[in-house]
Amino acid sequence: MIVHMLRFAFKETATDEEREHVLVQMRRTASVESVVFSTVGQNLGDPDGFTHAYCVGIPDLPALRRYMHDPVHLAGDPEILPHLARIAIGPDLSDDMTPALAGRILALHEEKVALYPEWAAELAPLLAA
């Protein structure tokens, strides 16, 4: 099982309706077939100012690749990212003790970056913020 987590904060200018729309889109993404469990909601006790969190459980690398390229996921990000001030990816975790797993996950991310440079360009400033 690969557990993928995001922590994020909304832009101060995001309205309550926009925030709720983002959470709905995230829950929609978290419900795609490759996800076996998920939660989207408040981030508890983070001193770094991340107010919300997203967590999905994905059974294996082939499912992770399907998740990353799922049309629902690809359609949701353009509706989500413009309303975020910051995002932190991870820490992710897994019960698979394969030493190369982290590198394989990174390779899947790099593959997505290469396929969707516009997405990567929209995500990058949020990671640096």
PDB file of C-alpha atoms in Angstrom:
ATOM      1  CA  MET A   1       0.000   0.000   0.000  1.00  0.00           C
ATOM      2  CA  ILE A   2       1.246   3.472  -0.913  1.00  0.00           C
ATOM      3  CA  VAL A   3      -0.192   6.276   1.197  1.00  0.00           C
ATOM      4  CA  HIS A   4       0.041   9.624  -0.582  1.00  0.00           C
ATOM      5  CA  MET A   5      -0.465  12.784   1.447  1.00  0.00           C
ATOM      6  CA  LEU A   6      -0.739  16.457   0.649  1.00  0.00           C
ATOM      7  CA  ARG A   7      -0.897  19.359   3.067  1.00  0.00           C
ATOM      8  CA  PHE A   8      -2.087  22.689   1.755  1.00  0.00           C
ATOM      9  CA  ALA A   9      -3.311  26.180   2.555  1.00  0.00           C
ATOM     10  CA  PHE A  10      -5.789  28.255   0.621  1.00  0.00           C
ATOM     11  CA  LYS A  11      -5.055  31.710  -0.698  1.00  0.00           C
ATOM     12  CA  GLU A  12      -6.378  34.372   1.659  1.00  0.00           C
ATOM     13  CA  THR A  13      -8.518  35.638  -1.217  1.00  0.00           C
ATOM     14  CA  ALA A  14     -10.275  32.275  -1.705  1.00  0.00           C
ATOM     15  CA  THR A  15     -13.955  32.586  -0.852  1.00  0.00           C
ATOM     16  CA  ASP A  16     -15.824  30.009   1.224  1.00  0.00           C
ATOM     17  CA  GLU A  17     -17.494  28.801  -1.983  1.00  0.00           C
ATOM     18  CA  GLU A  18     -14.148  28.401  -3.757  1.00  0.00           C
ATOM     19  CA  ARG A  19     -12.704  26.528  -0.779  1.00  0.00           C
ATOM     20  CA  GLU A  20     -15.660  24.161  -0.712  1.00  0.00           C
ATOM     21  CA  HIS A  21     -15.392  23.651  -4.472  1.00  0.00           C
ATOM     22  CA  VAL A  22     -11.709  22.699  -4.078  1.00  0.00           C
ATOM     23  CA  LEU A  23     -12.550  20.193  -1.341  1.00  0.00           C
ATOM     24  CA  VAL A  24     -15.315  18.695  -3.489  1.00  0.00           C
ATOM     25  CA  GLN A  25     -12.886  18.353  -6.416  1.00  0.00           C
ATOM     26  CA  MET A  26     -10.293  16.735  -4.166  1.00  0.00           C
ATOM     27  CA  ARG A  27     -12.851  14.273  -2.814  1.00  0.00           C
ATOM     28  CA  ARG A  28     -13.841  13.473  -6.388  1.00  0.00           C
ATOM     29  CA  THR A  29     -10.204  12.753  -7.267  1.00  0.00           C
ATOM     30  CA  ALA A  30      -9.843  10.667  -4.114  1.00  0.00           C
ATOM     31  CA  SER A  31     -12.747   8.482  -5.252  1.00  0.00           C
ATOM     32  CA  VAL A  32     -11.226   7.213  -8.517  1.00  0.00           C
ATOM     33  CA  GLU A  33     -10.989   3.426  -8.973  1.00  0.00           C
ATOM     34  CA  SER A  34      -7.302   3.158  -8.084  1.00  0.00           C
ATOM     35  CA  VAL A  35      -7.836   4.594  -4.582  1.00  0.00           C
ATOM     36  CA  VAL A  36      -8.855   2.198  -1.812  1.00  0.00           C
ATOM     37  CA  PHE A  37      -9.233   4.737   1.006  1.00  0.00           C
ATOM     38  CA  SER A  38      -9.066   8.481   1.397  1.00  0.00           C
ATOM     39  CA  THR A  39      -9.700  11.481   3.564  1.00  0.00           C
ATOM     40  CA  VAL A  40      -9.842  15.175   2.730  1.00  0.00           C
ATOM     41  CA  GLY A  41     -10.265  17.809   5.414  1.00  0.00           C
ATOM     42  CA  GLN A  42      -8.595  19.841   8.097  1.00  0.00           C
ATOM     43  CA  ASN A  43      -4.934  19.397   8.913  1.00  0.00           C
ATOM     44  CA  LEU A  44      -4.553  18.841  12.638  1.00  0.00           C
ATOM     45  CA  GLY A  45      -1.697  20.422  14.548  1.00  0.00           C
ATOM     46  CA  ASP A  46       0.654  21.494  11.753  1.00  0.00           C
ATOM     47  CA  PRO A  47       2.901  24.368  12.822  1.00  0.00           C
ATOM     48  CA  ASP A  48       3.821  25.251   9.217  1.00  0.00           C
ATOM     49  CA  GLY A  49       0.495  26.892   8.392  1.00  0.00           C
ATOM     50  CA  PHE A  50      -0.986  24.127   6.274  1.00  0.00           C
ATOM     51  CA  THR A  51      -4.671  24.209   7.167  1.00  0.00           C
ATOM     52  CA  HIS A  52      -5.955  21.250   5.146  1.00  0.00           C
ATOM     53  CA  ALA A  53      -4.834  17.769   4.134  1.00  0.00           C
ATOM     54  CA  TYR A  54      -5.505  15.157   1.466  1.00  0.00           C
ATOM     55  CA  CYS A  55      -4.620  11.505   1.896  1.00  0.00           C
ATOM     56  CA  VAL A  56      -5.189   8.531  -0.407  1.00  0.00           C
ATOM     57  CA  GLY A  57      -4.274   4.869  -0.121  1.00  0.00           C
ATOM     58  CA  ILE A  58      -3.225   3.256  -3.392  1.00  0.00           C
ATOM     59  CA  PRO A  59      -2.431  -0.466  -3.563  1.00  0.00           C
ATOM     60  CA  ASP A  60       0.683  -0.513  -5.777  1.00  0.00           C
ATOM     61  CA  LEU A  61       2.730   1.246  -8.466  1.00  0.00           C
ATOM     62  CA  PRO A  62       0.468   0.339 -11.417  1.00  0.00           C
ATOM     63  CA  ALA A  63      -2.507   1.745  -9.479  1.00  0.00           C
ATOM     64  CA  LEU A  64      -0.479   4.860  -8.607  1.00  0.00           C
ATOM     65  CA  ARG A  65       0.258   5.444 -12.278  1.00  0.00           C
ATOM     66  CA  ARG A  66      -3.447   5.045 -13.135  1.00  0.00           C
ATOM     67  CA  TYR A  67      -4.322   7.475 -10.328  1.00  0.00           C
ATOM     68  CA  MET A  68      -1.830  10.084 -11.552  1.00  0.00           C
ATOM     69  CA  HIS A  69      -3.190   9.971 -15.112  1.00  0.00           C
ATOM     70  CA  ASP A  70      -6.860   9.379 -14.339  1.00  0.00           C
ATOM     71  CA  PRO A  71      -9.038  11.823 -16.330  1.00  0.00           C
ATOM     72  CA  VAL A  72     -10.826  12.843 -13.132  1.00  0.00           C
ATOM     73  CA  HIS A  73      -7.500  13.717 -11.502  1.00  0.00           C
ATOM     74  CA  LEU A  74      -6.259  15.570 -14.561  1.00  0.00           C
ATOM     75  CA  ALA A  75      -9.512  17.565 -14.812  1.00  0.00           C
ATOM     76  CA  GLY A  76      -9.581  18.418 -11.104  1.00  0.00           C
ATOM     77  CA  ASP A  77      -6.139  19.966 -10.716  1.00  0.00           C
ATOM     78  CA  PRO A  78      -6.856  23.064 -12.869  1.00  0.00           C
ATOM     79  CA  GLU A  79      -9.871  23.752 -10.647  1.00  0.00           C
ATOM     80  CA  ILE A  80      -7.892  23.196  -7.448  1.00  0.00           C
ATOM     81  CA  LEU A  81      -4.441  24.722  -7.883  1.00  0.00           C
ATOM     82  CA  PRO A  82      -5.469  28.347  -8.604  1.00  0.00           C
ATOM     83  CA  HIS A  83      -7.039  28.598  -5.144  1.00  0.00           C
ATOM     84  CA  LEU A  84      -4.054  27.314  -3.184  1.00  0.00           C
ATOM     85  CA  ALA A  85      -1.343  29.450  -1.607  1.00  0.00           C
ATOM     86  CA  ARG A  86       0.978  26.569  -0.694  1.00  0.00           C
ATOM     87  CA  ILE A  87       1.148  22.817  -0.965  1.00  0.00           C
ATOM     88  CA  ALA A  88       3.454  20.215   0.544  1.00  0.00           C
ATOM     89  CA  ILE A  89       3.648  16.782  -1.039  1.00  0.00           C
ATOM     90  CA  GLY A  90       4.170  14.072   1.543  1.00  0.00           C
ATOM     91  CA  PRO A  91       5.469  12.669   3.590  1.00  0.00           C
ATOM     92  CA  ASP A  92       4.267   9.586   1.731  1.00  0.00           C
ATOM     93  CA  LEU A  93       4.618   6.148   3.248  1.00  0.00           C
ATOM     94  CA  SER A  94       4.281   2.503   2.352  1.00  0.00           C
ATOM     95  CA  ASP A  95       4.227  -0.968   3.818  1.00  0.00           C
ATOM     96  CA  ASP A  96       6.190  -2.133   0.738  1.00  0.00           C
ATOM     97  CA  MET A  97       9.785  -2.341   1.947  1.00  0.00           C
ATOM     98  CA  THR A  98      11.327  -2.424  -1.541  1.00  0.00           C
ATOM     99  CA  PRO A  99      14.376  -0.117  -1.302  1.00  0.00           C
ATOM    100  CA  ALA A 100      13.811   1.293  -4.805  1.00  0.00           C
ATOM    101  CA  LEU A 101      10.147   2.197  -4.216  1.00  0.00           C
ATOM    102  CA  ALA A 102      10.737   5.897  -3.535  1.00  0.00           C
ATOM    103  CA  GLY A 103      12.752   6.195  -6.736  1.00  0.00           C
ATOM    104  CA  ARG A 104      10.057   4.448  -8.741  1.00  0.00           C
ATOM    105  CA  ILE A 105       7.420   6.806  -7.337  1.00  0.00           C
ATOM    106  CA  LEU A 106       9.626   9.785  -8.202  1.00  0.00           C
ATOM    107  CA  ALA A 107      10.013   8.418 -11.745  1.00  0.00           C
ATOM    108  CA  LEU A 108       6.210   8.305 -12.094  1.00  0.00           C
ATOM    109  CA  HIS A 109       6.030  11.940 -10.960  1.00  0.00           C
ATOM    110  CA  GLU A 110       8.751  12.933 -13.423  1.00  0.00           C
ATOM    111  CA  GLU A 111       6.871  11.121 -16.186  1.00  0.00           C
ATOM    112  CA  LYS A 112       3.760  13.172 -15.380  1.00  0.00           C
ATOM    113  CA  VAL A 113       5.781  16.401 -15.319  1.00  0.00           C
ATOM    114  CA  ALA A 114       7.144  15.591 -18.787  1.00  0.00           C
ATOM    115  CA  LEU A 115       3.690  14.756 -20.163  1.00  0.00           C
ATOM    116  CA  TYR A 116       1.929  17.762 -18.617  1.00  0.00           C
ATOM    117  CA  PRO A 117       4.363  20.708 -18.460  1.00  0.00           C
ATOM    118  CA  GLU A 118       1.513  23.202 -17.946  1.00  0.00           C
ATOM    119  CA  TRP A 119       0.442  21.303 -14.832  1.00  0.00           C
ATOM    120  CA  ALA A 120       4.024  21.231 -13.564  1.00  0.00           C
ATOM    121  CA  ALA A 121       4.375  24.980 -14.157  1.00  0.00           C
ATOM    122  CA  GLU A 122       1.194  25.680 -12.189  1.00  0.00           C
ATOM    123  CA  LEU A 123       2.259  23.403  -9.318  1.00  0.00           C
ATOM    124  CA  ALA A 124       5.883  24.592  -8.999  1.00  0.00           C
ATOM    125  CA  PRO A 125       5.254  28.026  -7.435  1.00  0.00           C
ATOM    126  CA  LEU A 126       2.990  26.475  -4.814  1.00  0.00           C
ATOM    127  CA  LEU A 127       5.774  24.119  -3.722  1.00  0.00           C
ATOM    128  CA  ALA A 128       8.271  26.957  -3.424  1.00  0.00           C
ATOM    129  CA  ALA A 129       5.956  29.258  -1.487  1.00  0.00           C
TER     130      ALA A 129
END
